[in-house]
């Protein structure tokens, strides 16, 4: 399988003769032989190519809660696949070995889209997740996998930073069933200084996805001294409620020192719980904490009667009180996508397919 496939979403600039990538807001302009910021997309003569098509860094079976998606077939297994490259440069990246890789040979394995779908089916996975690094930068491969999965009635999931241009977003998410988007902060300063990016394109993605068929959940990694200010969290929650709706689940996740922010402390559990309570006070209905063990804040509750509907311990489902997507206590609708009899899955790393 070739390691270079013609990429989509680019144009030639008539004034300079350079090719401009139109995949993400960076809009990299490339001379022959140059690579984009993401590393995996490069100019080859008069075309843009991607080194990531058909290539990946490994496969793993996860519980869907690990993505995290708490309202999308909870208790089911998801086949996770990742590549290399990213269109942001987060100083706190917890997958920097793949996201910031600068060698194509880090893509050690090759699989056709059809083989990925077959593996998901063979191992009882309800969905395939594009995750670990930013799937936007290998969107062509993700779309092809998604098409193969949908032929087998397997759902698709994107775990993304949401940093993508309008046309590419429309074409990619046409094939995606659920997404967890990292809303890294509610501050242009944060995005500029810690991610080398901008906030507004992410907000545009969230608003656009909220109007589609895609089931949407959000994650914010709370980093001490950077994005854990209550006033910023309140403003973010107000925006979510107004622009996305109160039923969109929000996950506050704990930061652990990594990559270029090794000097910072881990996020205290009290900070996570304070943020969760603040979000609930601002009118959001389903708010969770992550990267810590807290069964109370990781369980799901009916907004109407406050009865527990899904009880969790880490990624393990302990109890399930839904009947046909309704709260078993008050029989009001509970937002999300649910299977009649959810299972329980641990992590399983697959043998890499030939």
Coordinates of C-alpha atoms in Angstrom, one line a residue, residues 12-354:
X12 CA -3.2 26.6 -6.0
X13 CA -2.5 30.2 -5.3
X14 CA -2.1 31.9 -8.7
X15 CA 0.0 34.8 -7.4
X16 CA 2.7 32.6 -5.8
X17 CA 2.2 29.2 -7.4
X18 CA 2.1 27.7 -3.9
X19 CA -0.5 25.1 -2.9
X20 CA -2.7 26.1 0.0
X21 CA -4.1 23.4 2.2
X22 CA -7.8 24.0 3.0
X23 CA -8.3 21.3 5.6
X24 CA -7.8 23.3 8.8
X25 CA -7.7 27.0 9.8
X26 CA -3.9 27.1 9.5
X27 CA -4.3 27.1 5.7
X28 CA -0.6 26.2 5.2
X29 CA 0.9 27.4 1.9
X30 CA 3.5 25.0 0.5
X31 CA 6.2 25.0 -2.0
X32 CA 7.3 21.7 -3.6
X33 CA 8.6 19.2 -1.0
X34 CA 7.3 21.2 2.0
X35 CA 5.2 19.7 4.7
X36 CA 2.3 21.3 6.5
X37 CA 2.2 22.1 10.2
X38 CA 0.5 18.7 10.8
X39 CA 3.5 16.9 9.2
X40 CA 1.5 14.2 7.4
X41 CA 0.3 16.5 4.5
X42 CA 2.9 17.7 2.0
X43 CA 3.3 19.1 -1.5
X44 CA 4.5 16.8 -4.2
X45 CA 4.8 18.6 -7.5
X46 CA 1.4 20.1 -8.3
X47 CA -0.6 18.1 -5.8
X48 CA -1.0 17.8 -2.1
X49 CA -0.5 14.3 -0.7
X50 CA -1.0 12.6 2.6
X51 CA 1.3 10.0 4.1
X52 CA -1.3 8.8 6.6
X53 CA -3.8 7.1 4.2
X54 CA -4.0 3.4 5.0
X55 CA -1.3 3.8 7.7
X56 CA -1.7 3.7 11.4
X57 CA 0.1 3.3 14.7
X58 CA -2.0 0.5 16.2
X59 CA -5.4 -0.8 17.2
X60 CA -7.0 -1.2 20.6
X61 CA -10.4 -2.2 21.8
X62 CA -11.7 0.2 24.5
X63 CA -14.9 0.8 26.4
X64 CA -16.7 3.7 24.7
X65 CA -16.6 5.5 28.0
X66 CA -12.9 6.0 27.6
X67 CA -13.3 8.4 24.6
X68 CA -15.1 9.8 26.7
X69 CA -18.7 9.2 25.4
X70 CA -21.2 8.6 28.2
X71 CA -24.4 8.9 26.2
X72 CA -23.5 6.9 23.0
X73 CA -24.1 3.2 23.5
X74 CA -22.7 3.1 27.0
X75 CA -21.1 -0.2 27.9
X76 CA -20.2 -1.0 24.3
X77 CA -16.8 -1.8 22.8
X78 CA -15.1 0.6 20.4
X79 CA -12.2 -0.3 18.1
X80 CA -9.8 2.7 18.5
X81 CA -7.4 3.6 15.7
X82 CA -4.8 6.3 15.6
X83 CA -2.2 7.8 13.2
X84 CA 0.4 10.6 13.6
X85 CA 0.3 14.3 13.3
X86 CA -1.8 17.2 14.7
X87 CA -2.8 20.7 13.6
X88 CA -2.4 22.1 17.1
X89 CA 0.7 22.2 19.3
X90 CA -0.6 21.8 22.8
X91 CA 2.1 22.1 25.4
X92 CA 0.2 19.7 27.6
X93 CA -0.4 17.0 25.0
X94 CA -0.8 13.5 26.5
X95 CA -0.3 11.7 23.2
X96 CA 2.7 13.8 22.0
X97 CA 4.7 10.8 20.8
X98 CA 2.2 10.3 18.0
X99 CA 0.6 13.7 17.7
X100 CA 4.0 15.5 17.3
X101 CA 5.8 12.7 15.5
X102 CA 8.1 14.0 12.7
X103 CA 9.0 10.6 11.1
X104 CA 6.7 8.8 8.6
X105 CA 8.1 5.5 9.8
X106 CA 6.2 6.0 13.0
X107 CA 3.2 4.8 10.9
X108 CA 4.3 1.2 11.4
X109 CA 1.2 -0.6 10.3
X110 CA -1.0 -0.7 7.2
X111 CA -4.7 -1.7 7.0
X112 CA -7.3 -1.2 4.3
X113 CA -10.5 0.5 5.4
X114 CA -12.4 -2.7 4.8
X115 CA -10.0 -4.6 7.1
X116 CA -10.6 -2.1 9.9
X117 CA -14.4 -2.6 9.6
X118 CA -13.9 -6.4 9.5
X119 CA -11.9 -6.3 12.7
X120 CA -14.5 -4.2 14.5
X121 CA -17.2 -6.7 13.4
X122 CA -15.1 -9.8 14.3
X123 CA -14.4 -8.5 17.9
X124 CA -18.0 -7.3 18.6
X125 CA -17.3 -3.6 18.5
X126 CA -20.4 -1.4 18.0
X127 CA -18.2 1.5 16.7
X128 CA -14.8 2.5 15.4
X129 CA -13.1 5.6 16.9
X130 CA -10.6 7.9 15.2
X131 CA -8.5 8.9 18.2
X132 CA -5.1 9.1 19.9
X133 CA -3.9 11.8 17.5
X134 CA -6.0 14.4 15.6
X135 CA -8.2 12.6 13.0
X136 CA -8.7 15.8 11.0
X137 CA -5.2 15.5 9.6
X138 CA -6.0 12.0 8.2
X139 CA -9.6 12.7 7.3
X140 CA -9.4 11.0 3.9
X141 CA -8.6 7.7 5.6
X142 CA -11.2 8.3 8.3
X143 CA -13.9 8.8 5.7
X144 CA -13.0 5.6 3.8
X145 CA -13.0 3.6 7.1
X146 CA -16.4 5.2 8.0
X147 CA -17.9 4.1 4.7
X148 CA -16.7 0.6 5.2
X149 CA -18.0 0.5 8.7
X150 CA -21.4 1.8 7.8
X151 CA -21.8 -1.0 5.3
X152 CA -21.5 -3.4 8.3
X153 CA -23.8 -1.3 10.5
X154 CA -20.8 -0.2 12.7
X155 CA -20.9 3.3 14.0
X156 CA -18.0 5.8 13.8
X157 CA -16.6 8.2 16.4
X158 CA -14.3 11.2 16.1
X159 CA -12.2 12.3 19.1
X160 CA -11.1 15.7 17.8
X161 CA -9.9 19.2 18.7
X162 CA -12.5 20.6 16.3
X163 CA -9.9 22.6 14.4
X164 CA -11.1 22.3 10.8
X165 CA -12.4 24.4 8.0
X166 CA -16.1 24.5 7.0
X167 CA -16.0 22.5 3.8
X168 CA -13.8 19.8 5.1
X169 CA -15.8 19.6 8.3
X170 CA -19.0 19.1 6.4
X171 CA -17.5 16.3 4.3
X172 CA -15.8 14.5 7.2
X173 CA -18.7 14.6 9.7
X174 CA -21.2 13.5 7.1
X175 CA -19.7 10.1 7.9
X176 CA -19.4 10.4 11.7
X177 CA -22.0 9.2 14.1
X178 CA -20.6 10.7 17.4
X179 CA -17.9 13.1 18.4
X180 CA -16.1 14.2 21.5
X181 CA -14.6 17.6 20.9
X182 CA -11.9 19.0 23.1
X183 CA -12.9 22.5 24.1
X184 CA -9.5 23.2 25.6
X185 CA -10.4 26.5 27.2
X186 CA -12.7 29.5 26.7
X187 CA -10.0 31.9 26.0
X188 CA -8.1 33.1 22.9
X189 CA -5.1 33.7 25.1
X190 CA -5.0 30.0 26.1
X191 CA -5.3 28.7 22.6
X192 CA -2.7 31.1 21.3
X193 CA -0.1 30.5 24.1
X194 CA -0.6 26.9 24.9
X195 CA -1.9 25.4 21.7
X196 CA -0.6 27.7 18.9
X197 CA -4.2 28.0 17.7
X198 CA -7.4 30.0 17.9
X199 CA -10.6 29.4 19.8
X200 CA -13.2 30.7 17.3
X201 CA -12.8 27.9 14.7
X202 CA -13.5 25.4 17.5
X203 CA -16.6 27.2 18.6
X204 CA -17.7 27.3 14.9
X205 CA -17.3 23.5 14.7
X206 CA -19.3 23.0 17.8
X207 CA -22.2 25.1 16.6
X208 CA -22.1 23.4 13.2
X209 CA -22.1 19.9 14.7
X210 CA -24.9 20.7 17.1
X211 CA -27.1 21.2 14.0
X212 CA -26.3 17.8 12.5
X213 CA -27.1 14.1 13.1
X214 CA -23.7 13.8 15.0
X215 CA -24.1 12.9 18.7
X216 CA -21.9 15.5 20.5
X217 CA -20.0 15.5 23.8
X218 CA -17.3 17.9 25.0
X219 CA -14.2 17.5 27.1
X220 CA -12.2 20.3 28.9
X221 CA -8.9 19.3 30.5
X222 CA -8.7 21.6 33.5
X223 CA -5.1 22.8 33.9
X224 CA -4.1 24.5 37.2
X225 CA -3.3 28.2 36.7
X226 CA -4.3 28.2 33.0
X227 CA -8.0 27.5 32.5
X228 CA -9.5 26.6 35.9
X229 CA -10.7 30.1 36.7
X230 CA -14.4 29.9 37.8
X231 CA -15.4 33.0 35.8
X232 CA -14.0 31.5 32.6
X233 CA -15.7 28.2 33.3
X234 CA -19.0 30.0 34.0
X235 CA -18.7 31.9 30.7
X236 CA -17.9 28.6 28.8
X237 CA -20.9 26.9 30.4
X238 CA -23.2 29.8 29.5
X239 CA -22.0 29.7 25.9
X240 CA -22.6 25.9 25.7
X241 CA -26.1 26.2 27.1
X242 CA -27.0 29.0 24.7
X243 CA -25.3 27.7 21.5
X244 CA -25.4 23.9 21.9
X245 CA -28.1 23.3 24.4
X246 CA -28.1 22.0 28.0
X247 CA -28.3 18.3 27.1
X248 CA -24.8 18.2 25.5
X249 CA -22.7 16.3 28.0
X250 CA -19.6 18.1 29.3
X251 CA -16.6 16.2 30.8
X252 CA -14.1 18.1 33.0
X253 CA -10.9 16.0 32.9
X254 CA -7.9 16.1 35.3
X255 CA -4.6 17.3 34.0
X256 CA -1.5 15.3 34.8
X257 CA 2.0 16.8 34.2
X258 CA 3.1 15.9 30.7
X259 CA 5.1 17.0 27.7
X260 CA 6.1 20.7 28.1
X261 CA 4.1 21.4 31.3
X262 CA 5.9 19.1 33.7
X263 CA 6.3 21.8 36.3
X264 CA 2.6 22.1 37.0
X265 CA 0.7 20.1 39.6
X266 CA -2.0 17.6 38.8
X267 CA -5.6 19.0 38.9
X268 CA -7.0 18.6 42.4
X269 CA -10.2 16.6 42.6
X270 CA -11.8 19.6 44.4
X271 CA -11.2 21.7 41.3
X272 CA -13.0 19.2 39.1
X273 CA -16.0 19.0 41.5
X274 CA -16.2 22.7 41.8
X275 CA -16.3 23.1 38.0
X276 CA -18.9 20.4 37.7
X277 CA -21.2 22.0 40.3
X278 CA -20.7 25.4 38.6
X279 CA -21.7 23.9 35.3
X280 CA -24.8 22.3 36.8
X281 CA -25.7 25.7 38.4
X282 CA -25.4 27.4 35.0
X283 CA -28.0 25.1 33.6
X284 CA -26.1 22.2 32.0
X285 CA -27.8 18.9 32.6
X286 CA -25.1 16.3 32.2
X287 CA -21.6 17.1 33.6
X288 CA -18.9 14.6 34.4
X289 CA -15.4 14.4 35.8
X290 CA -12.6 12.3 34.2
X291 CA -9.1 11.0 34.9
X292 CA -10.0 10.4 38.5
X293 CA -12.1 7.8 40.3
X294 CA -15.4 9.4 41.5
X295 CA -18.4 7.2 41.0
X296 CA -20.8 10.1 41.9
X297 CA -19.6 12.5 39.3
X298 CA -19.1 9.8 36.6
X299 CA -22.6 8.4 36.9
X300 CA -25.5 9.7 34.8
X301 CA -28.6 11.2 36.4
X302 CA -32.1 12.0 35.1
X303 CA -32.4 15.8 34.8
X304 CA -36.1 15.7 35.7
X305 CA -36.2 13.5 38.8
X306 CA -32.4 13.2 39.7
X307 CA -32.6 9.4 39.8
X308 CA -29.4 7.6 38.7
X309 CA -29.9 6.1 35.3
X310 CA -26.3 4.8 34.6
X311 CA -24.0 4.1 37.5
X312 CA -20.3 3.9 36.7
X313 CA -17.0 3.0 38.4
X314 CA -14.1 4.2 36.2
X315 CA -15.2 2.9 32.8
X316 CA -17.2 0.0 34.2
X317 CA -21.0 0.1 34.2
X318 CA -22.3 -0.9 37.6
X319 CA -26.1 -0.4 37.0
X320 CA -28.3 0.6 34.1
X321 CA -31.7 2.2 34.8
X322 CA -32.9 3.1 31.3
X323 CA -35.9 1.6 29.5
X324 CA -36.1 2.4 25.8
X325 CA -34.0 5.5 26.3
X326 CA -36.2 6.7 29.2
X327 CA -35.5 7.1 32.9
X328 CA -36.8 4.0 34.7
X329 CA -38.0 6.1 37.6
X330 CA -40.0 8.9 35.9
X331 CA -40.2 7.6 32.3
X332 CA -38.9 10.9 30.8
X333 CA -36.6 10.8 27.8
X334 CA -32.9 10.6 28.5
X335 CA -30.7 12.1 25.7
X336 CA -28.3 9.9 23.8
X337 CA -28.1 6.6 21.9
X338 CA -28.6 3.4 23.9
X339 CA -28.5 -0.3 23.3
X340 CA -31.1 -2.5 24.9
X341 CA -28.6 -4.5 26.9
X342 CA -25.2 -2.8 27.3
X343 CA -22.2 -4.9 27.9
X344 CA -19.0 -4.3 29.9
X345 CA -15.5 -4.1 28.3
X346 CA -12.0 -3.7 29.4
X347 CA -9.1 -2.6 27.3
X348 CA -7.8 -5.2 24.7
X349 CA -4.9 -4.5 22.3
X350 CA -5.4 -6.3 19.0
X351 CA -2.7 -8.1 17.0
X352 CA -1.9 -5.8 14.2
X353 CA -3.5 -7.0 11.0
X354 CA -1.3 -7.8 8.0

